[in-house]
PDB file of C-alpha atoms in Angstrom:
ATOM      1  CA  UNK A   1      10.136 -10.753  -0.751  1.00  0.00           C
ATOM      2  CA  UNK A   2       6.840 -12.347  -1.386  1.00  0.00           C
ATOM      3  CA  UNK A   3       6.448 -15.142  -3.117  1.00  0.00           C
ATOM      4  CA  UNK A   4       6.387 -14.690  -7.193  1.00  0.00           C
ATOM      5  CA  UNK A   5       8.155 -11.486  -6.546  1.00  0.00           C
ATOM      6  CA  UNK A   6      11.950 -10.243  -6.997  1.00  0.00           C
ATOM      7  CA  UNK A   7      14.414  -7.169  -6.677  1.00  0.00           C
ATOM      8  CA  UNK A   8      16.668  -6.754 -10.142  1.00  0.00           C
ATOM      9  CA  UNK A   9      18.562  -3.770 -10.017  1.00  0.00           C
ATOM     10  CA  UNK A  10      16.361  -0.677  -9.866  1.00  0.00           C
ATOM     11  CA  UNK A  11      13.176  -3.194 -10.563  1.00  0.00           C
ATOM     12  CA  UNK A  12      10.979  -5.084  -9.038  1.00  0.00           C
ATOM     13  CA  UNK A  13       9.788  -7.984 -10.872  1.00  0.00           C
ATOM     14  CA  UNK A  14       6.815 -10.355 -10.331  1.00  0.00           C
ATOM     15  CA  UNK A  15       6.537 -13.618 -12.416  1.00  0.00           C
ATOM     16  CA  UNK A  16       3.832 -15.705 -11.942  1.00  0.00           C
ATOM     17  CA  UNK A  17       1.768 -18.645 -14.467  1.00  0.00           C
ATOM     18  CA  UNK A  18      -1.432 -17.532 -16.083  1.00  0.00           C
ATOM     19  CA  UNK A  19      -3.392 -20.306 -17.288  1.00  0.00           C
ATOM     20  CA  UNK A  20      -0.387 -22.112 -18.857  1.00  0.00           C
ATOM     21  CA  UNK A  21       0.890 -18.745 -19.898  1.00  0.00           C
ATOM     22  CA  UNK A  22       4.468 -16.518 -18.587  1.00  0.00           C
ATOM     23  CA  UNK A  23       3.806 -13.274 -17.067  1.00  0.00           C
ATOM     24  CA  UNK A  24       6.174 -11.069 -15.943  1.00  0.00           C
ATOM     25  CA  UNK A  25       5.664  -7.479 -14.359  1.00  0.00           C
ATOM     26  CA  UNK A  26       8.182  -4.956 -14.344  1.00  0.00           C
ATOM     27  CA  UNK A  27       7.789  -1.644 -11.758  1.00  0.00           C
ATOM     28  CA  UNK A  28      11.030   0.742 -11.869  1.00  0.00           C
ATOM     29  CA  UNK A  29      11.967   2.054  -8.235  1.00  0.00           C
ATOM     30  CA  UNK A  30      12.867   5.153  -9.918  1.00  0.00           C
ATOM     31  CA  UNK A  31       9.369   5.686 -11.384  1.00  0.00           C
ATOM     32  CA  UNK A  32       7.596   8.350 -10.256  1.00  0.00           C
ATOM     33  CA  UNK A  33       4.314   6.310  -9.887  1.00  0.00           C
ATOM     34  CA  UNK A  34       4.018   2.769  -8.186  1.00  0.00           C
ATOM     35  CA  UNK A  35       2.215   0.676 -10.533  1.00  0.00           C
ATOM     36  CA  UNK A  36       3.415  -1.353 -13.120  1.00  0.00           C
ATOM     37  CA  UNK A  37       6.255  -0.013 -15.845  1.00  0.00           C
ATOM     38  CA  UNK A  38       5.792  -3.347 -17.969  1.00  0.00           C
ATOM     39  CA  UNK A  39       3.611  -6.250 -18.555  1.00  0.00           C
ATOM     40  CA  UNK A  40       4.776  -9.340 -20.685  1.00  0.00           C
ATOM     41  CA  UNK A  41       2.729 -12.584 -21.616  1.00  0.00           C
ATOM     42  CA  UNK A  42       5.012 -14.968 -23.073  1.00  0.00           C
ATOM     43  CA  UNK A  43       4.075 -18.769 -23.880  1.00  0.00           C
ATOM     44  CA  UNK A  44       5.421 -21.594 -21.857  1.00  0.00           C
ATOM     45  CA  UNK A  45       8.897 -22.594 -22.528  1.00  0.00           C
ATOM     46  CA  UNK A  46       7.972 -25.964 -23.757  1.00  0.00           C
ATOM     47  CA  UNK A  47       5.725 -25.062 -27.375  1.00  0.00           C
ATOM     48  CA  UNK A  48       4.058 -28.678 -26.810  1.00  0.00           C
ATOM     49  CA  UNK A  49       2.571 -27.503 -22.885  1.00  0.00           C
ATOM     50  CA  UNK A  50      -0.786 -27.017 -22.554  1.00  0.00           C
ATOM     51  CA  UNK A  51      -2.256 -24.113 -21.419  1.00  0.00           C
ATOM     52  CA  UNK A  52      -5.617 -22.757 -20.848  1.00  0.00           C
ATOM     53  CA  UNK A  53      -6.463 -20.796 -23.506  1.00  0.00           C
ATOM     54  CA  UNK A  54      -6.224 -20.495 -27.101  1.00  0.00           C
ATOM     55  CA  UNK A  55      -3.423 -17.175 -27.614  1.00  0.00           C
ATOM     56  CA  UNK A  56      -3.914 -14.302 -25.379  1.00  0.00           C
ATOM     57  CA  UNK A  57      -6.995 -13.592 -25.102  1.00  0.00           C
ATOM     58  CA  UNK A  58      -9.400 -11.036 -23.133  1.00  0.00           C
ATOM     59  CA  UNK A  59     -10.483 -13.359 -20.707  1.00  0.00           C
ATOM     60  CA  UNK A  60      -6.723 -13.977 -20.015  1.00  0.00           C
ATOM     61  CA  UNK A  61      -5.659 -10.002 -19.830  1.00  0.00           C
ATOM     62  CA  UNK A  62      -8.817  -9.860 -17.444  1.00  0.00           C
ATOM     63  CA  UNK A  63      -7.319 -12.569 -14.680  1.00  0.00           C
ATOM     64  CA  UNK A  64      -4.381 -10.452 -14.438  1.00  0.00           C
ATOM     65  CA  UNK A  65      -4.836  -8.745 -10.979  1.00  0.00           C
ATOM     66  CA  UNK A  66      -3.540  -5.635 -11.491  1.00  0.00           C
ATOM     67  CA  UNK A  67      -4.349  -4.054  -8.412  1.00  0.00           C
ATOM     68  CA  UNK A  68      -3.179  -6.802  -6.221  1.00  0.00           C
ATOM     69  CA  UNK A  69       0.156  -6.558  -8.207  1.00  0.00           C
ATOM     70  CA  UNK A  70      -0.114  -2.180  -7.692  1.00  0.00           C
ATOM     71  CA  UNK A  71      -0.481  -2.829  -3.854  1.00  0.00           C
ATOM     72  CA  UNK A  72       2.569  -5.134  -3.605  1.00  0.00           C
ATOM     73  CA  UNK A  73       4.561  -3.653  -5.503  1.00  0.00           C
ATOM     74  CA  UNK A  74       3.692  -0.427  -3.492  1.00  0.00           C
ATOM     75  CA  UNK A  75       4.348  -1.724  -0.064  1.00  0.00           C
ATOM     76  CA  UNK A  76       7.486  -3.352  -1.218  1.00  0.00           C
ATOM     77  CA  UNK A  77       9.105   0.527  -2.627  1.00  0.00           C
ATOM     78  CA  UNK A  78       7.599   1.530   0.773  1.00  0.00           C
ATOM     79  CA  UNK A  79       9.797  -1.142   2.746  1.00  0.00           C
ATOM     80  CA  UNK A  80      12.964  -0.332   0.751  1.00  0.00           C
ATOM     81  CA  UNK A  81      12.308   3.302   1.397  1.00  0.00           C
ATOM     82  CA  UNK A  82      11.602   4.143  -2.234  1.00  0.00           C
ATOM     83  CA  UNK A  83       7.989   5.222  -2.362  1.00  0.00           C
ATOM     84  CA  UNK A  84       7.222   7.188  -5.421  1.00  0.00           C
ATOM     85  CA  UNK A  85       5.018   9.178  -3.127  1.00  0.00           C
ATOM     86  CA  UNK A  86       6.951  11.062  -0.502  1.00  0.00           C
ATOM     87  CA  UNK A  87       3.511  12.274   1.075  1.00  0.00           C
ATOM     88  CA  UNK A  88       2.225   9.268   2.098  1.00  0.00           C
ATOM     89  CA  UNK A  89       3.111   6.841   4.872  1.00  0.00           C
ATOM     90  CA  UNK A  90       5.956   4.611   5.823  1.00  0.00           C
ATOM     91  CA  UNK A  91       3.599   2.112   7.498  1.00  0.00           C
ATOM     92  CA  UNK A  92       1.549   0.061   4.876  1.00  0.00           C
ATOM     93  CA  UNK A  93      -1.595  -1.505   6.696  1.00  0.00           C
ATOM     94  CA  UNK A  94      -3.241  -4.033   4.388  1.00  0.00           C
ATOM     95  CA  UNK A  95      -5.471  -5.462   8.203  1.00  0.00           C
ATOM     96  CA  UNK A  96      -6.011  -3.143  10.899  1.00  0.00           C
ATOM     97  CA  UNK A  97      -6.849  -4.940  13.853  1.00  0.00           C
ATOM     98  CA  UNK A  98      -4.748  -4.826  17.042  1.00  0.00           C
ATOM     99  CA  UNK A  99      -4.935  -1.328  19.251  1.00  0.00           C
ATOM    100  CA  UNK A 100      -1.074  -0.984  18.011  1.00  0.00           C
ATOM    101  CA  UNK A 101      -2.436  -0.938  14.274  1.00  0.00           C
ATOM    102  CA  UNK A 102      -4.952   1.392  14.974  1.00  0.00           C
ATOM    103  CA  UNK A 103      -2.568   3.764  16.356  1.00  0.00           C
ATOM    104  CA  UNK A 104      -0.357   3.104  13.760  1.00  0.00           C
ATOM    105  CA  UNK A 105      -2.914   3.435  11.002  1.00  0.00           C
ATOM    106  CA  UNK A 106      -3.886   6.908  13.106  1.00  0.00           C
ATOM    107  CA  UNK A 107      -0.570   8.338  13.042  1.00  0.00           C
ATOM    108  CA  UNK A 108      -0.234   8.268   8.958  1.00  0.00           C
ATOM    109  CA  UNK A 109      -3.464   9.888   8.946  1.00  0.00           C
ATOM    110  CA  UNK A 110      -2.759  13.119  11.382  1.00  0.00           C
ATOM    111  CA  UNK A 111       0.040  13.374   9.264  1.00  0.00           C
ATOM    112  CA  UNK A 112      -1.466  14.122   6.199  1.00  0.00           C
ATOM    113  CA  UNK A 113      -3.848  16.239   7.389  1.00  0.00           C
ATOM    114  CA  UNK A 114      -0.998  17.758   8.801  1.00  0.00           C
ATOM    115  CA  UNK A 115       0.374  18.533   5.340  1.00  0.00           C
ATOM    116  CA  UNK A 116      -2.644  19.944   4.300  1.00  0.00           C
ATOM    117  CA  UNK A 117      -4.378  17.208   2.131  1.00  0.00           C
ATOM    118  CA  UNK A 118      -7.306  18.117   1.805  1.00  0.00           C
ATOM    119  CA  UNK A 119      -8.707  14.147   1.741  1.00  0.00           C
ATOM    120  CA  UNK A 120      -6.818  12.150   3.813  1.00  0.00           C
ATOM    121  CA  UNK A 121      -9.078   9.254   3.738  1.00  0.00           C
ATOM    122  CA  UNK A 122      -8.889   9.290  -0.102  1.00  0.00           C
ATOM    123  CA  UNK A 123      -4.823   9.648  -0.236  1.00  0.00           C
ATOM    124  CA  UNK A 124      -4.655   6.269   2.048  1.00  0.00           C
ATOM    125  CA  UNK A 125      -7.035   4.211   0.169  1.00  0.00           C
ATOM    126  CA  UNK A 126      -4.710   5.310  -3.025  1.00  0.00           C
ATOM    127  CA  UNK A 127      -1.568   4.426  -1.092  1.00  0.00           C
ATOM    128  CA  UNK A 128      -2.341   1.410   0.477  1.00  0.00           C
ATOM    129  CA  UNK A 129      -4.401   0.005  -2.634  1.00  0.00           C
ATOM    130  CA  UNK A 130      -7.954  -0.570  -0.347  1.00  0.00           C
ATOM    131  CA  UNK A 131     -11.334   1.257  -0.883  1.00  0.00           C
ATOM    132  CA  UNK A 132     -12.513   5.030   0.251  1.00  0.00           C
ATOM    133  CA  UNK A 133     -15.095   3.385   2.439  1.00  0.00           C
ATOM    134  CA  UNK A 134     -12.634   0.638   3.984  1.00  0.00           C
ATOM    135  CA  UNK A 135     -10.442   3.464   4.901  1.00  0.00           C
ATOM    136  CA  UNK A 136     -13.152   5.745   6.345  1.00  0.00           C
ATOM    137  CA  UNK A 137     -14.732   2.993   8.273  1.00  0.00           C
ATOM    138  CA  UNK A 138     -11.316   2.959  10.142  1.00  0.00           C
ATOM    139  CA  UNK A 139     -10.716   6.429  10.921  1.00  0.00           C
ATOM    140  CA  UNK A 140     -14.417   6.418  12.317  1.00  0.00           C
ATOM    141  CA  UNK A 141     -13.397   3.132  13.960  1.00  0.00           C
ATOM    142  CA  UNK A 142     -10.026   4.769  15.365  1.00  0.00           C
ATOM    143  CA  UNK A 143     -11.682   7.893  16.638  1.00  0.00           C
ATOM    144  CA  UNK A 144     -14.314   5.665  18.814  1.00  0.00           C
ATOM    145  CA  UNK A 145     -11.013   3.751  20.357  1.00  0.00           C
ATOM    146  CA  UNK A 146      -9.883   7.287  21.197  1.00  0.00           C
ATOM    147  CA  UNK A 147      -7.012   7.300  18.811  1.00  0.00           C
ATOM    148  CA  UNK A 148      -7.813  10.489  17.350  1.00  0.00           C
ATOM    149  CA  UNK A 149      -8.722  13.676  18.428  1.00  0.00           C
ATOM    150  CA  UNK A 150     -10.112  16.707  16.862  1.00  0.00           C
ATOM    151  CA  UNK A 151     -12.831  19.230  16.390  1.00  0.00           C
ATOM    152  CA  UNK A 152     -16.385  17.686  16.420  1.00  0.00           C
ATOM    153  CA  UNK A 153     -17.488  17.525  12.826  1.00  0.00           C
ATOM    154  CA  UNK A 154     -14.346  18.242  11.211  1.00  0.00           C
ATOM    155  CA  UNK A 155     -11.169  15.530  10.444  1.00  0.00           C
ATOM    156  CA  UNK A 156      -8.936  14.404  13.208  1.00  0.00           C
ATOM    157  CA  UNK A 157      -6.233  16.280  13.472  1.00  0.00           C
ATOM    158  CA  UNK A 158      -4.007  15.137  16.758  1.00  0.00           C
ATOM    159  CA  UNK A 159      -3.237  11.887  18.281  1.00  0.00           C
ATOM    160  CA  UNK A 160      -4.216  10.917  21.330  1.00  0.00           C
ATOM    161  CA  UNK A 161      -2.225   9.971  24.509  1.00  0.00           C
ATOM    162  CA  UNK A 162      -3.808   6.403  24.022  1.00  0.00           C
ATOM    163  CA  UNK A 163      -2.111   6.438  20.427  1.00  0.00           C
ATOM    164  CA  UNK A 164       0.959   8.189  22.202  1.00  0.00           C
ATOM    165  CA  UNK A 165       1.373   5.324  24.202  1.00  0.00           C
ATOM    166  CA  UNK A 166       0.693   2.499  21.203  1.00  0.00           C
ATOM    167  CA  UNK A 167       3.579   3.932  19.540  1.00  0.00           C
ATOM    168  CA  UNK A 168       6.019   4.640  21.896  1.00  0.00           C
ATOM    169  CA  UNK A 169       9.873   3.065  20.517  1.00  0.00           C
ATOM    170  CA  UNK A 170       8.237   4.696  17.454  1.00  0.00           C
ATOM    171  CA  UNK A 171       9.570   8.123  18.262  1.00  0.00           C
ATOM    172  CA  UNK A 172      12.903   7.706  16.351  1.00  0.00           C
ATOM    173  CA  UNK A 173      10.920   7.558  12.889  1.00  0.00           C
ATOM    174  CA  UNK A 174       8.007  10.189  13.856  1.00  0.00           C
ATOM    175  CA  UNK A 175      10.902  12.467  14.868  1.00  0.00           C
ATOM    176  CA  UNK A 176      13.247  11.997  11.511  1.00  0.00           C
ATOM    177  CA  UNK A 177      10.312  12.533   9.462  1.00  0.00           C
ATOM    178  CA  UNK A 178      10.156  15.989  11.299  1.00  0.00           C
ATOM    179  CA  UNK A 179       6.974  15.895  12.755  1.00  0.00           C
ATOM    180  CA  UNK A 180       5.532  15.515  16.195  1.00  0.00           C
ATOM    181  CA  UNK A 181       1.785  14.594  16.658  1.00  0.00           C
ATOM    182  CA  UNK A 182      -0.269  15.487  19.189  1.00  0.00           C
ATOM    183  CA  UNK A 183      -1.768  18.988  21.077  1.00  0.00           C
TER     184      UNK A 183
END
Protein backbone atom coordinates (compact mmCIF):
# COMPACT_ATOMS: atom_id res chain seq x y z
CA UNK A 1 0.00 0.00 0.00
CA UNK A 2 1.23 3.47 -0.52
CA UNK A 3 2.26 5.44 1.93
CA UNK A 4 -0.71 7.40 3.98
CA UNK A 5 -2.93 4.72 2.68
CA UNK A 6 -4.67 1.48 4.31
CA UNK A 7 -7.10 -1.57 3.67
CA UNK A 8 -9.95 -1.81 6.68
CA UNK A 9 -12.36 -4.27 5.88
CA UNK A 10 -14.29 -3.41 2.72
CA UNK A 11 -12.43 0.26 2.85
CA UNK A 12 -9.73 1.83 1.87
CA UNK A 13 -8.58 4.54 4.00
CA UNK A 14 -6.05 7.38 3.44
CA UNK A 15 -4.91 9.57 6.44
CA UNK A 16 -2.68 12.14 5.90
CA UNK A 17 -1.83 15.93 7.96
CA UNK A 18 -3.28 19.04 6.45
CA UNK A 19 -1.72 22.03 7.71
CA UNK A 20 -1.78 20.86 11.36
CA UNK A 21 -5.15 19.38 10.67
CA UNK A 22 -6.45 15.17 10.58
CA UNK A 23 -7.82 14.03 7.39
CA UNK A 24 -9.06 10.91 6.75
CA UNK A 25 -10.66 9.52 3.41
CA UNK A 26 -12.88 6.73 3.30
CA UNK A 27 -13.65 4.83 -0.39
CA UNK A 28 -15.94 1.55 0.06
CA UNK A 29 -14.70 -1.40 -2.30
CA UNK A 30 -18.24 -2.18 -2.68
CA UNK A 31 -19.12 1.27 -4.10
CA UNK A 32 -20.15 1.40 -7.33
CA UNK A 33 -17.94 4.49 -8.15
CA UNK A 34 -14.14 4.89 -7.19
CA UNK A 35 -13.85 8.13 -5.59
CA UNK A 36 -14.16 9.01 -2.22
CA UNK A 37 -17.31 7.66 0.14
CA UNK A 38 -16.12 10.04 3.10
CA UNK A 39 -14.03 12.94 3.95
CA UNK A 40 -13.24 13.92 7.68
CA UNK A 41 -11.13 16.99 9.01
CA UNK A 42 -10.59 16.52 12.54
CA UNK A 43 -8.13 18.76 14.76
CA UNK A 44 -4.89 17.45 16.02
CA UNK A 45 -5.03 15.22 18.94
CA UNK A 46 -3.17 17.55 21.15
CA UNK A 47 -5.89 20.94 21.45
CA UNK A 48 -2.59 23.05 22.35
CA UNK A 49 -0.73 21.97 18.55
CA UNK A 50 -0.44 24.42 16.20
CA UNK A 51 -1.68 24.24 12.99
CA UNK A 52 -1.88 26.32 9.98
CA UNK A 53 -4.96 27.79 9.87
CA UNK A 54 -7.55 29.30 11.90
CA UNK A 55 -10.74 26.32 11.78
CA UNK A 56 -11.39 24.79 8.50
CA UNK A 57 -11.33 26.98 6.20
CA UNK A 58 -11.65 27.24 2.20
CA UNK A 59 -8.20 27.58 1.58
CA UNK A 60 -7.79 24.33 3.64
CA UNK A 61 -10.79 22.24 1.76
CA UNK A 62 -8.94 23.59 -1.46
CA UNK A 63 -5.31 21.76 -0.61
CA UNK A 64 -7.14 18.63 -0.37
CA UNK A 65 -6.12 16.79 -3.64
CA UNK A 66 -8.96 15.11 -4.48
CA UNK A 67 -8.05 13.79 -7.65
CA UNK A 68 -4.72 12.52 -6.62
CA UNK A 69 -6.64 10.70 -3.76
CA UNK A 70 -9.56 9.43 -6.82
CA UNK A 71 -6.54 8.00 -8.86
CA UNK A 72 -5.05 6.03 -5.92
CA UNK A 73 -7.66 4.92 -4.60
CA UNK A 74 -8.66 3.72 -8.17
CA UNK A 75 -5.56 1.84 -9.01
CA UNK A 76 -5.50 0.31 -5.62
CA UNK A 77 -9.54 -1.42 -6.22
CA UNK A 78 -7.90 -2.16 -9.62
CA UNK A 79 -4.91 -4.19 -7.94
CA UNK A 80 -7.23 -6.02 -5.51
CA UNK A 81 -9.45 -6.83 -8.42
CA UNK A 82 -12.34 -4.68 -7.22
CA UNK A 83 -12.75 -1.97 -9.80
CA UNK A 84 -16.10 -0.37 -9.64
CA UNK A 85 -15.82 -0.27 -13.37
CA UNK A 86 -15.79 -3.70 -14.94
CA UNK A 87 -15.22 -2.01 -18.49
CA UNK A 88 -12.13 -0.61 -18.00
CA UNK A 89 -8.63 -2.03 -17.66
CA UNK A 90 -6.72 -4.21 -15.29
CA UNK A 91 -3.45 -2.40 -16.08
CA UNK A 92 -3.33 1.17 -14.49
CA UNK A 93 -0.56 3.28 -16.36
CA UNK A 94 0.07 6.49 -14.43
CA UNK A 95 3.91 6.83 -17.03
CA UNK A 96 3.98 5.27 -20.27
CA UNK A 97 7.36 4.99 -21.37
CA UNK A 98 9.05 1.65 -22.10
CA UNK A 99 7.88 -0.29 -25.57
CA UNK A 100 6.30 -2.93 -22.91
CA UNK A 101 4.03 0.03 -21.54
CA UNK A 102 3.07 1.08 -24.73
CA UNK A 103 1.87 -2.23 -25.62
CA UNK A 104 0.39 -2.56 -22.49
CA UNK A 105 -1.30 0.81 -22.53
CA UNK A 106 -2.42 -0.42 -26.35
CA UNK A 107 -3.98 -3.51 -25.32
CA UNK A 108 -6.61 -1.73 -22.74
CA UNK A 109 -7.40 0.46 -25.50
CA UNK A 110 -8.35 -2.25 -28.44
CA UNK A 111 -10.28 -3.56 -25.81
CA UNK A 112 -12.63 -1.01 -25.32
CA UNK A 113 -13.13 -0.25 -28.60
CA UNK A 114 -13.73 -3.72 -28.73
CA UNK A 115 -16.74 -3.34 -26.43
CA UNK A 116 -18.07 -0.75 -28.36
CA UNK A 117 -17.19 2.53 -26.44
CA UNK A 118 -17.69 4.83 -28.43
CA UNK A 119 -14.56 7.14 -26.80
CA UNK A 120 -11.97 5.13 -25.75
CA UNK A 121 -9.55 7.84 -25.24
CA UNK A 122 -12.08 9.58 -22.94
CA UNK A 123 -12.98 6.22 -20.81
CA UNK A 124 -8.99 5.90 -20.02
CA UNK A 125 -8.34 9.37 -19.03
CA UNK A 126 -11.54 8.74 -16.55
CA UNK A 127 -10.05 5.46 -15.39
CA UNK A 128 -6.67 6.16 -14.92
CA UNK A 129 -7.35 9.80 -13.44
CA UNK A 130 -4.96 11.73 -16.39
CA UNK A 131 -6.23 14.25 -19.06
CA UNK A 132 -8.17 13.59 -22.62
CA UNK A 133 -5.18 15.08 -24.34
CA UNK A 134 -2.44 13.07 -22.22
CA UNK A 135 -4.26 10.02 -23.22
CA UNK A 136 -4.68 10.87 -26.92
CA UNK A 137 -1.16 11.98 -27.27
CA UNK A 138 -0.38 8.26 -26.43
CA UNK A 139 -2.56 6.40 -28.61
CA UNK A 140 -1.15 8.74 -31.48
CA UNK A 141 2.24 8.02 -29.90
CA UNK A 142 1.47 4.09 -29.80
CA UNK A 143 0.17 3.93 -33.33
CA UNK A 144 3.60 5.63 -34.72
CA UNK A 145 5.60 2.70 -32.63
CA UNK A 146 3.33 0.35 -34.59
CA UNK A 147 1.40 -0.81 -31.62
CA UNK A 148 -1.84 -0.33 -33.13
CA UNK A 149 -3.41 -1.03 -36.16
CA UNK A 150 -6.51 0.03 -37.84
CA UNK A 151 -8.35 1.78 -40.59
CA UNK A 152 -6.69 5.11 -41.67
CA UNK A 153 -8.75 7.85 -40.11
CA UNK A 154 -10.75 5.88 -37.85
CA UNK A 155 -9.64 4.43 -34.02
CA UNK A 156 -7.30 1.54 -33.70
CA UNK A 157 -8.90 -1.34 -33.47
CA UNK A 158 -6.22 -4.47 -33.44
CA UNK A 159 -2.90 -4.94 -31.95
CA UNK A 160 -0.06 -5.39 -33.68
CA UNK A 161 2.44 -8.33 -33.84
CA UNK A 162 5.01 -5.78 -32.31
CA UNK A 163 2.43 -5.39 -29.31
CA UNK A 164 1.86 -9.29 -29.67
CA UNK A 165 5.25 -9.81 -28.88
CA UNK A 166 5.52 -6.96 -25.84
CA UNK A 167 2.98 -8.90 -24.13
CA UNK A 168 3.65 -12.27 -24.55
CA UNK A 169 3.42 -14.30 -20.67
CA UNK A 170 0.43 -11.89 -20.79
CA UNK A 171 -1.79 -14.36 -22.55
CA UNK A 172 -3.16 -16.02 -19.34
CA UNK A 173 -5.03 -12.63 -18.36
CA UNK A 174 -5.99 -11.47 -22.11
CA UNK A 175 -7.43 -14.99 -22.44
CA UNK A 176 -9.56 -15.11 -18.92
CA UNK A 177 -10.90 -11.83 -19.69
CA UNK A 178 -12.28 -13.60 -22.90
CA UNK A 179 -10.84 -11.69 -25.46
CA UNK A 180 -8.14 -12.12 -28.02
CA UNK A 181 -6.65 -9.02 -29.83
CA UNK A 182 -5.41 -8.85 -32.97
CA UNK A 183 -6.61 -9.55 -36.98
Amino acid sequence: MPKGWRLDGEQLVHEAELHGWKLTVVTLLSAPWDGPTSLRIDPPDDPRAEVDTDGITAELMRSISLAEIRRTAKQLRDRLGRSADKAVTAAVLDRVETEREYALMAREYVHLVHQGYRSPVTRLATAWGLSRNTISGRIRRARAMGFLDGPPGRPADRLTEKARRHLEGDDARVAERGRIDGG
